[in-house]
């Protein structure tokens, strides 16, 4: 368990491999303290991508897509949208997602209701995949983002903003 004073270390699998790095505890909003036994970690794939960038460039400078409030596509949502239940993706649910009107995604035509399937040729099944795909980008870079909208796939050309 992560407790105050010992968080930030490796999160190990049952085989003793590093699966991520512990980063924070879940707040307990009823008591103002922290919820016992509930913590968060950054996955090892994300850590590796950041490490490689720091080693190569001495800094992390990420491209900004300009979307927030997104979530992994769930099987029931996929079915409602006309996709296979096992289709992975990032759903920009119109109820909660926001596509920044002045951001790169909106400028390329992305809109709430879209499902992001690929970023620059990398399949995006969940939030972790999106984070890793974005870590591999730079501000000003033009990337291809494959989205599903209104029953068909389309590829948008997005010129990324600055999101350090």
PDB file of C-alpha atoms in Angstrom:
ATOM      1  CA  UNK A   1       0.000   0.000   0.000  1.00  0.00           C
ATOM      2  CA  UNK A   2       1.053   3.589  -0.630  1.00  0.00           C
ATOM      3  CA  UNK A   3       1.127   5.767   2.465  1.00  0.00           C
ATOM      4  CA  UNK A   4       2.284   9.305   3.171  1.00  0.00           C
ATOM      5  CA  UNK A   5       6.079   9.345   3.052  1.00  0.00           C
ATOM      6  CA  UNK A   6       6.604   6.202   0.997  1.00  0.00           C
ATOM      7  CA  UNK A   7       4.867   6.905  -2.306  1.00  0.00           C
ATOM      8  CA  UNK A   8       6.739   7.439  -5.546  1.00  0.00           C
ATOM      9  CA  UNK A   9       8.512   4.091  -5.673  1.00  0.00           C
ATOM     10  CA  UNK A  10       8.097   1.274  -8.160  1.00  0.00           C
ATOM     11  CA  UNK A  11       4.862  -0.620  -8.510  1.00  0.00           C
ATOM     12  CA  UNK A  12       5.847  -4.261  -8.895  1.00  0.00           C
ATOM     13  CA  UNK A  13       4.036  -7.123 -10.578  1.00  0.00           C
ATOM     14  CA  UNK A  14       3.706 -10.510  -8.905  1.00  0.00           C
ATOM     15  CA  UNK A  15       6.754 -11.571 -10.954  1.00  0.00           C
ATOM     16  CA  UNK A  16       8.827  -8.723  -9.482  1.00  0.00           C
ATOM     17  CA  UNK A  17       8.852  -6.650 -12.683  1.00  0.00           C
ATOM     18  CA  UNK A  18       8.291  -2.901 -12.595  1.00  0.00           C
ATOM     19  CA  UNK A  19       4.788  -2.194 -13.862  1.00  0.00           C
ATOM     20  CA  UNK A  20       4.825   1.506 -13.062  1.00  0.00           C
ATOM     21  CA  UNK A  21       5.728   4.169 -10.530  1.00  0.00           C
ATOM     22  CA  UNK A  22       3.382   5.003  -7.646  1.00  0.00           C
ATOM     23  CA  UNK A  23       2.455   8.664  -7.749  1.00  0.00           C
ATOM     24  CA  UNK A  24      -0.502   9.588  -5.542  1.00  0.00           C
ATOM     25  CA  UNK A  25      -3.256   8.518  -3.176  1.00  0.00           C
ATOM     26  CA  UNK A  26      -7.008   8.724  -3.698  1.00  0.00           C
ATOM     27  CA  UNK A  27      -8.569  11.473  -1.607  1.00  0.00           C
ATOM     28  CA  UNK A  28     -11.468  10.518   0.648  1.00  0.00           C
ATOM     29  CA  UNK A  29     -13.872  13.382   0.091  1.00  0.00           C
ATOM     30  CA  UNK A  30     -16.043  12.443   3.067  1.00  0.00           C
ATOM     31  CA  UNK A  31     -13.238  12.758   5.646  1.00  0.00           C
ATOM     32  CA  UNK A  32     -10.762  15.049   3.927  1.00  0.00           C
ATOM     33  CA  UNK A  33      -8.067  12.391   4.438  1.00  0.00           C
ATOM     34  CA  UNK A  34      -6.908   9.766   1.959  1.00  0.00           C
ATOM     35  CA  UNK A  35      -8.723   6.569   1.080  1.00  0.00           C
ATOM     36  CA  UNK A  36      -6.868   3.559   2.427  1.00  0.00           C
ATOM     37  CA  UNK A  37      -5.396   1.178  -0.140  1.00  0.00           C
ATOM     38  CA  UNK A  38      -6.326   3.211  -3.222  1.00  0.00           C
ATOM     39  CA  UNK A  39      -3.439   4.735  -5.119  1.00  0.00           C
ATOM     40  CA  UNK A  40      -2.422   5.686  -8.611  1.00  0.00           C
ATOM     41  CA  UNK A  41       0.612   4.876 -10.681  1.00  0.00           C
ATOM     42  CA  UNK A  42       2.091   5.935 -14.000  1.00  0.00           C
ATOM     43  CA  UNK A  43       2.558   2.894 -16.250  1.00  0.00           C
ATOM     44  CA  UNK A  44       6.037   1.686 -17.125  1.00  0.00           C
ATOM     45  CA  UNK A  45       5.440   2.288 -20.857  1.00  0.00           C
ATOM     46  CA  UNK A  46       4.800   5.966 -20.128  1.00  0.00           C
ATOM     47  CA  UNK A  47       7.812   6.151 -17.809  1.00  0.00           C
ATOM     48  CA  UNK A  48      10.015   4.562 -20.509  1.00  0.00           C
ATOM     49  CA  UNK A  49       8.881   7.059 -23.157  1.00  0.00           C
ATOM     50  CA  UNK A  50       9.573  10.020 -20.835  1.00  0.00           C
ATOM     51  CA  UNK A  51      12.944   8.556 -19.828  1.00  0.00           C
ATOM     52  CA  UNK A  52      13.970   8.092 -23.454  1.00  0.00           C
ATOM     53  CA  UNK A  53      13.019  11.693 -24.260  1.00  0.00           C
ATOM     54  CA  UNK A  54      14.864  13.067 -21.229  1.00  0.00           C
ATOM     55  CA  UNK A  55      17.944  11.030 -22.114  1.00  0.00           C
ATOM     56  CA  UNK A  56      17.907  12.148 -25.753  1.00  0.00           C
ATOM     57  CA  UNK A  57      16.876  15.800 -25.363  1.00  0.00           C
ATOM     58  CA  UNK A  58      17.313  16.715 -21.707  1.00  0.00           C
ATOM     59  CA  UNK A  59      13.692  17.884 -21.495  1.00  0.00           C
ATOM     60  CA  UNK A  60      10.149  16.715 -22.118  1.00  0.00           C
ATOM     61  CA  UNK A  61       8.218  18.782 -24.634  1.00  0.00           C
ATOM     62  CA  UNK A  62       4.881  17.232 -25.548  1.00  0.00           C
ATOM     63  CA  UNK A  63       2.548  18.060 -28.351  1.00  0.00           C
ATOM     64  CA  UNK A  64      -0.915  19.256 -27.335  1.00  0.00           C
ATOM     65  CA  UNK A  65      -3.982  17.744 -28.964  1.00  0.00           C
ATOM     66  CA  UNK A  66      -6.568  19.938 -27.233  1.00  0.00           C
ATOM     67  CA  UNK A  67      -9.114  17.430 -25.894  1.00  0.00           C
ATOM     68  CA  UNK A  68     -10.118  16.641 -22.313  1.00  0.00           C
ATOM     69  CA  UNK A  69     -12.755  14.728 -20.417  1.00  0.00           C
ATOM     70  CA  UNK A  70     -12.304  11.710 -22.665  1.00  0.00           C
ATOM     71  CA  UNK A  71     -12.542   8.058 -21.665  1.00  0.00           C
ATOM     72  CA  UNK A  72     -11.780   4.614 -22.977  1.00  0.00           C
ATOM     73  CA  UNK A  73     -14.486   3.310 -25.278  1.00  0.00           C
ATOM     74  CA  UNK A  74     -16.650   0.801 -23.421  1.00  0.00           C
ATOM     75  CA  UNK A  75     -18.293  -2.192 -25.153  1.00  0.00           C
ATOM     76  CA  UNK A  76     -21.824  -0.803 -24.731  1.00  0.00           C
ATOM     77  CA  UNK A  77     -20.759   2.567 -26.171  1.00  0.00           C
ATOM     78  CA  UNK A  78     -19.029   0.851 -29.079  1.00  0.00           C
ATOM     79  CA  UNK A  79     -22.212  -1.097 -29.843  1.00  0.00           C
ATOM     80  CA  UNK A  80     -24.344   2.085 -29.712  1.00  0.00           C
ATOM     81  CA  UNK A  81     -21.963   3.855 -32.095  1.00  0.00           C
ATOM     82  CA  UNK A  82     -21.937   0.966 -34.584  1.00  0.00           C
ATOM     83  CA  UNK A  83     -18.505  -0.401 -33.706  1.00  0.00           C
ATOM     84  CA  UNK A  84     -17.568  -3.892 -32.594  1.00  0.00           C
ATOM     85  CA  UNK A  85     -17.697  -4.417 -28.827  1.00  0.00           C
ATOM     86  CA  UNK A  86     -13.989  -5.266 -28.762  1.00  0.00           C
ATOM     87  CA  UNK A  87     -13.027  -2.057 -30.567  1.00  0.00           C
ATOM     88  CA  UNK A  88     -10.650  -0.024 -28.478  1.00  0.00           C
ATOM     89  CA  UNK A  89     -10.476   3.717 -28.663  1.00  0.00           C
ATOM     90  CA  UNK A  90     -10.885   7.002 -26.872  1.00  0.00           C
ATOM     91  CA  UNK A  91     -14.464   8.211 -26.779  1.00  0.00           C
ATOM     92  CA  UNK A  92     -15.049  11.943 -26.780  1.00  0.00           C
ATOM     93  CA  UNK A  93     -18.430  11.554 -25.096  1.00  0.00           C
ATOM     94  CA  UNK A  94     -20.505  14.670 -25.912  1.00  0.00           C
ATOM     95  CA  UNK A  95     -21.807  14.666 -22.318  1.00  0.00           C
ATOM     96  CA  UNK A  96     -18.366  15.138 -20.732  1.00  0.00           C
ATOM     97  CA  UNK A  97     -15.634  15.551 -23.335  1.00  0.00           C
ATOM     98  CA  UNK A  98     -14.395  18.916 -24.468  1.00  0.00           C
ATOM     99  CA  UNK A  99     -12.603  19.714 -27.689  1.00  0.00           C
ATOM    100  CA  UNK A 100     -10.928  23.076 -27.082  1.00  0.00           C
ATOM    101  CA  UNK A 101     -12.519  25.379 -29.660  1.00  0.00           C
ATOM    102  CA  UNK A 102      -9.198  27.170 -30.198  1.00  0.00           C
ATOM    103  CA  UNK A 103      -7.072  24.022 -30.020  1.00  0.00           C
ATOM    104  CA  UNK A 104      -5.330  21.868 -32.600  1.00  0.00           C
ATOM    105  CA  UNK A 105      -7.922  19.054 -32.606  1.00  0.00           C
ATOM    106  CA  UNK A 106     -10.812  21.439 -33.318  1.00  0.00           C
ATOM    107  CA  UNK A 107      -8.809  23.187 -36.046  1.00  0.00           C
ATOM    108  CA  UNK A 108      -8.410  19.789 -37.722  1.00  0.00           C
ATOM    109  CA  UNK A 109     -12.147  19.068 -37.476  1.00  0.00           C
ATOM    110  CA  UNK A 110     -12.295  16.820 -34.396  1.00  0.00           C
ATOM    111  CA  UNK A 111     -15.518  17.090 -32.417  1.00  0.00           C
ATOM    112  CA  UNK A 112     -17.254  15.722 -29.348  1.00  0.00           C
ATOM    113  CA  UNK A 113     -18.770  12.344 -30.228  1.00  0.00           C
ATOM    114  CA  UNK A 114     -15.707  11.189 -32.165  1.00  0.00           C
ATOM    115  CA  UNK A 115     -13.843   8.016 -31.224  1.00  0.00           C
ATOM    116  CA  UNK A 116     -10.053   8.277 -31.565  1.00  0.00           C
ATOM    117  CA  UNK A 117      -8.797   4.971 -32.983  1.00  0.00           C
ATOM    118  CA  UNK A 118      -5.191   5.756 -33.948  1.00  0.00           C
ATOM    119  CA  UNK A 119      -2.638   8.489 -33.369  1.00  0.00           C
ATOM    120  CA  UNK A 120       0.173   8.663 -35.906  1.00  0.00           C
ATOM    121  CA  UNK A 121      -0.255   5.010 -36.876  1.00  0.00           C
ATOM    122  CA  UNK A 122      -0.400   3.766 -33.256  1.00  0.00           C
ATOM    123  CA  UNK A 123      -3.631   2.032 -32.251  1.00  0.00           C
ATOM    124  CA  UNK A 124      -5.177   3.743 -29.240  1.00  0.00           C
ATOM    125  CA  UNK A 125      -7.218   1.335 -27.117  1.00  0.00           C
ATOM    126  CA  UNK A 126      -7.275   3.309 -23.861  1.00  0.00           C
ATOM    127  CA  UNK A 127      -6.059   6.419 -22.050  1.00  0.00           C
ATOM    128  CA  UNK A 128      -2.609   4.894 -21.467  1.00  0.00           C
ATOM    129  CA  UNK A 129      -2.123   4.269 -25.188  1.00  0.00           C
ATOM    130  CA  UNK A 130      -3.125   7.867 -25.927  1.00  0.00           C
ATOM    131  CA  UNK A 131      -0.626   9.160 -23.344  1.00  0.00           C
ATOM    132  CA  UNK A 132       2.205   7.115 -24.844  1.00  0.00           C
ATOM    133  CA  UNK A 133       1.287   8.169 -28.391  1.00  0.00           C
ATOM    134  CA  UNK A 134       1.277  11.833 -27.364  1.00  0.00           C
ATOM    135  CA  UNK A 135       4.581  11.541 -25.495  1.00  0.00           C
ATOM    136  CA  UNK A 136       6.116  10.510 -28.811  1.00  0.00           C
ATOM    137  CA  UNK A 137       5.058  13.803 -30.434  1.00  0.00           C
ATOM    138  CA  UNK A 138       6.383  17.353 -30.440  1.00  0.00           C
ATOM    139  CA  UNK A 139       4.712  20.770 -30.581  1.00  0.00           C
ATOM    140  CA  UNK A 140       4.239  21.916 -34.163  1.00  0.00           C
ATOM    141  CA  UNK A 141       4.351  18.352 -35.500  1.00  0.00           C
ATOM    142  CA  UNK A 142       1.589  17.339 -37.889  1.00  0.00           C
ATOM    143  CA  UNK A 143       0.128  13.962 -37.009  1.00  0.00           C
ATOM    144  CA  UNK A 144      -2.592  11.739 -38.429  1.00  0.00           C
ATOM    145  CA  UNK A 145      -5.457  10.990 -36.048  1.00  0.00           C
ATOM    146  CA  UNK A 146      -7.894   8.320 -37.216  1.00  0.00           C
ATOM    147  CA  UNK A 147     -11.377   8.879 -35.806  1.00  0.00           C
ATOM    148  CA  UNK A 148     -14.715   7.133 -36.120  1.00  0.00           C
ATOM    149  CA  UNK A 149     -17.702   9.424 -36.671  1.00  0.00           C
ATOM    150  CA  UNK A 150     -21.194   8.864 -38.042  1.00  0.00           C
ATOM    151  CA  UNK A 151     -20.525   5.260 -39.013  1.00  0.00           C
ATOM    152  CA  UNK A 152     -17.229   5.753 -40.828  1.00  0.00           C
ATOM    153  CA  UNK A 153     -13.531   6.212 -40.202  1.00  0.00           C
ATOM    154  CA  UNK A 154     -11.708   9.350 -41.270  1.00  0.00           C
ATOM    155  CA  UNK A 155      -8.168  10.595 -40.788  1.00  0.00           C
ATOM    156  CA  UNK A 156      -7.604  14.122 -39.539  1.00  0.00           C
ATOM    157  CA  UNK A 157      -4.331  16.011 -39.983  1.00  0.00           C
ATOM    158  CA  UNK A 158      -3.618  17.695 -36.634  1.00  0.00           C
ATOM    159  CA  UNK A 159      -0.815  20.207 -36.116  1.00  0.00           C
ATOM    160  CA  UNK A 160      -0.038  19.912 -32.417  1.00  0.00           C
ATOM    161  CA  UNK A 161       0.206  22.800 -29.991  1.00  0.00           C
ATOM    162  CA  UNK A 162       2.483  23.168 -26.969  1.00  0.00           C
ATOM    163  CA  UNK A 163       1.612  21.041 -23.962  1.00  0.00           C
ATOM    164  CA  UNK A 164       4.762  20.814 -21.836  1.00  0.00           C
TER     165      UNK A 164
END
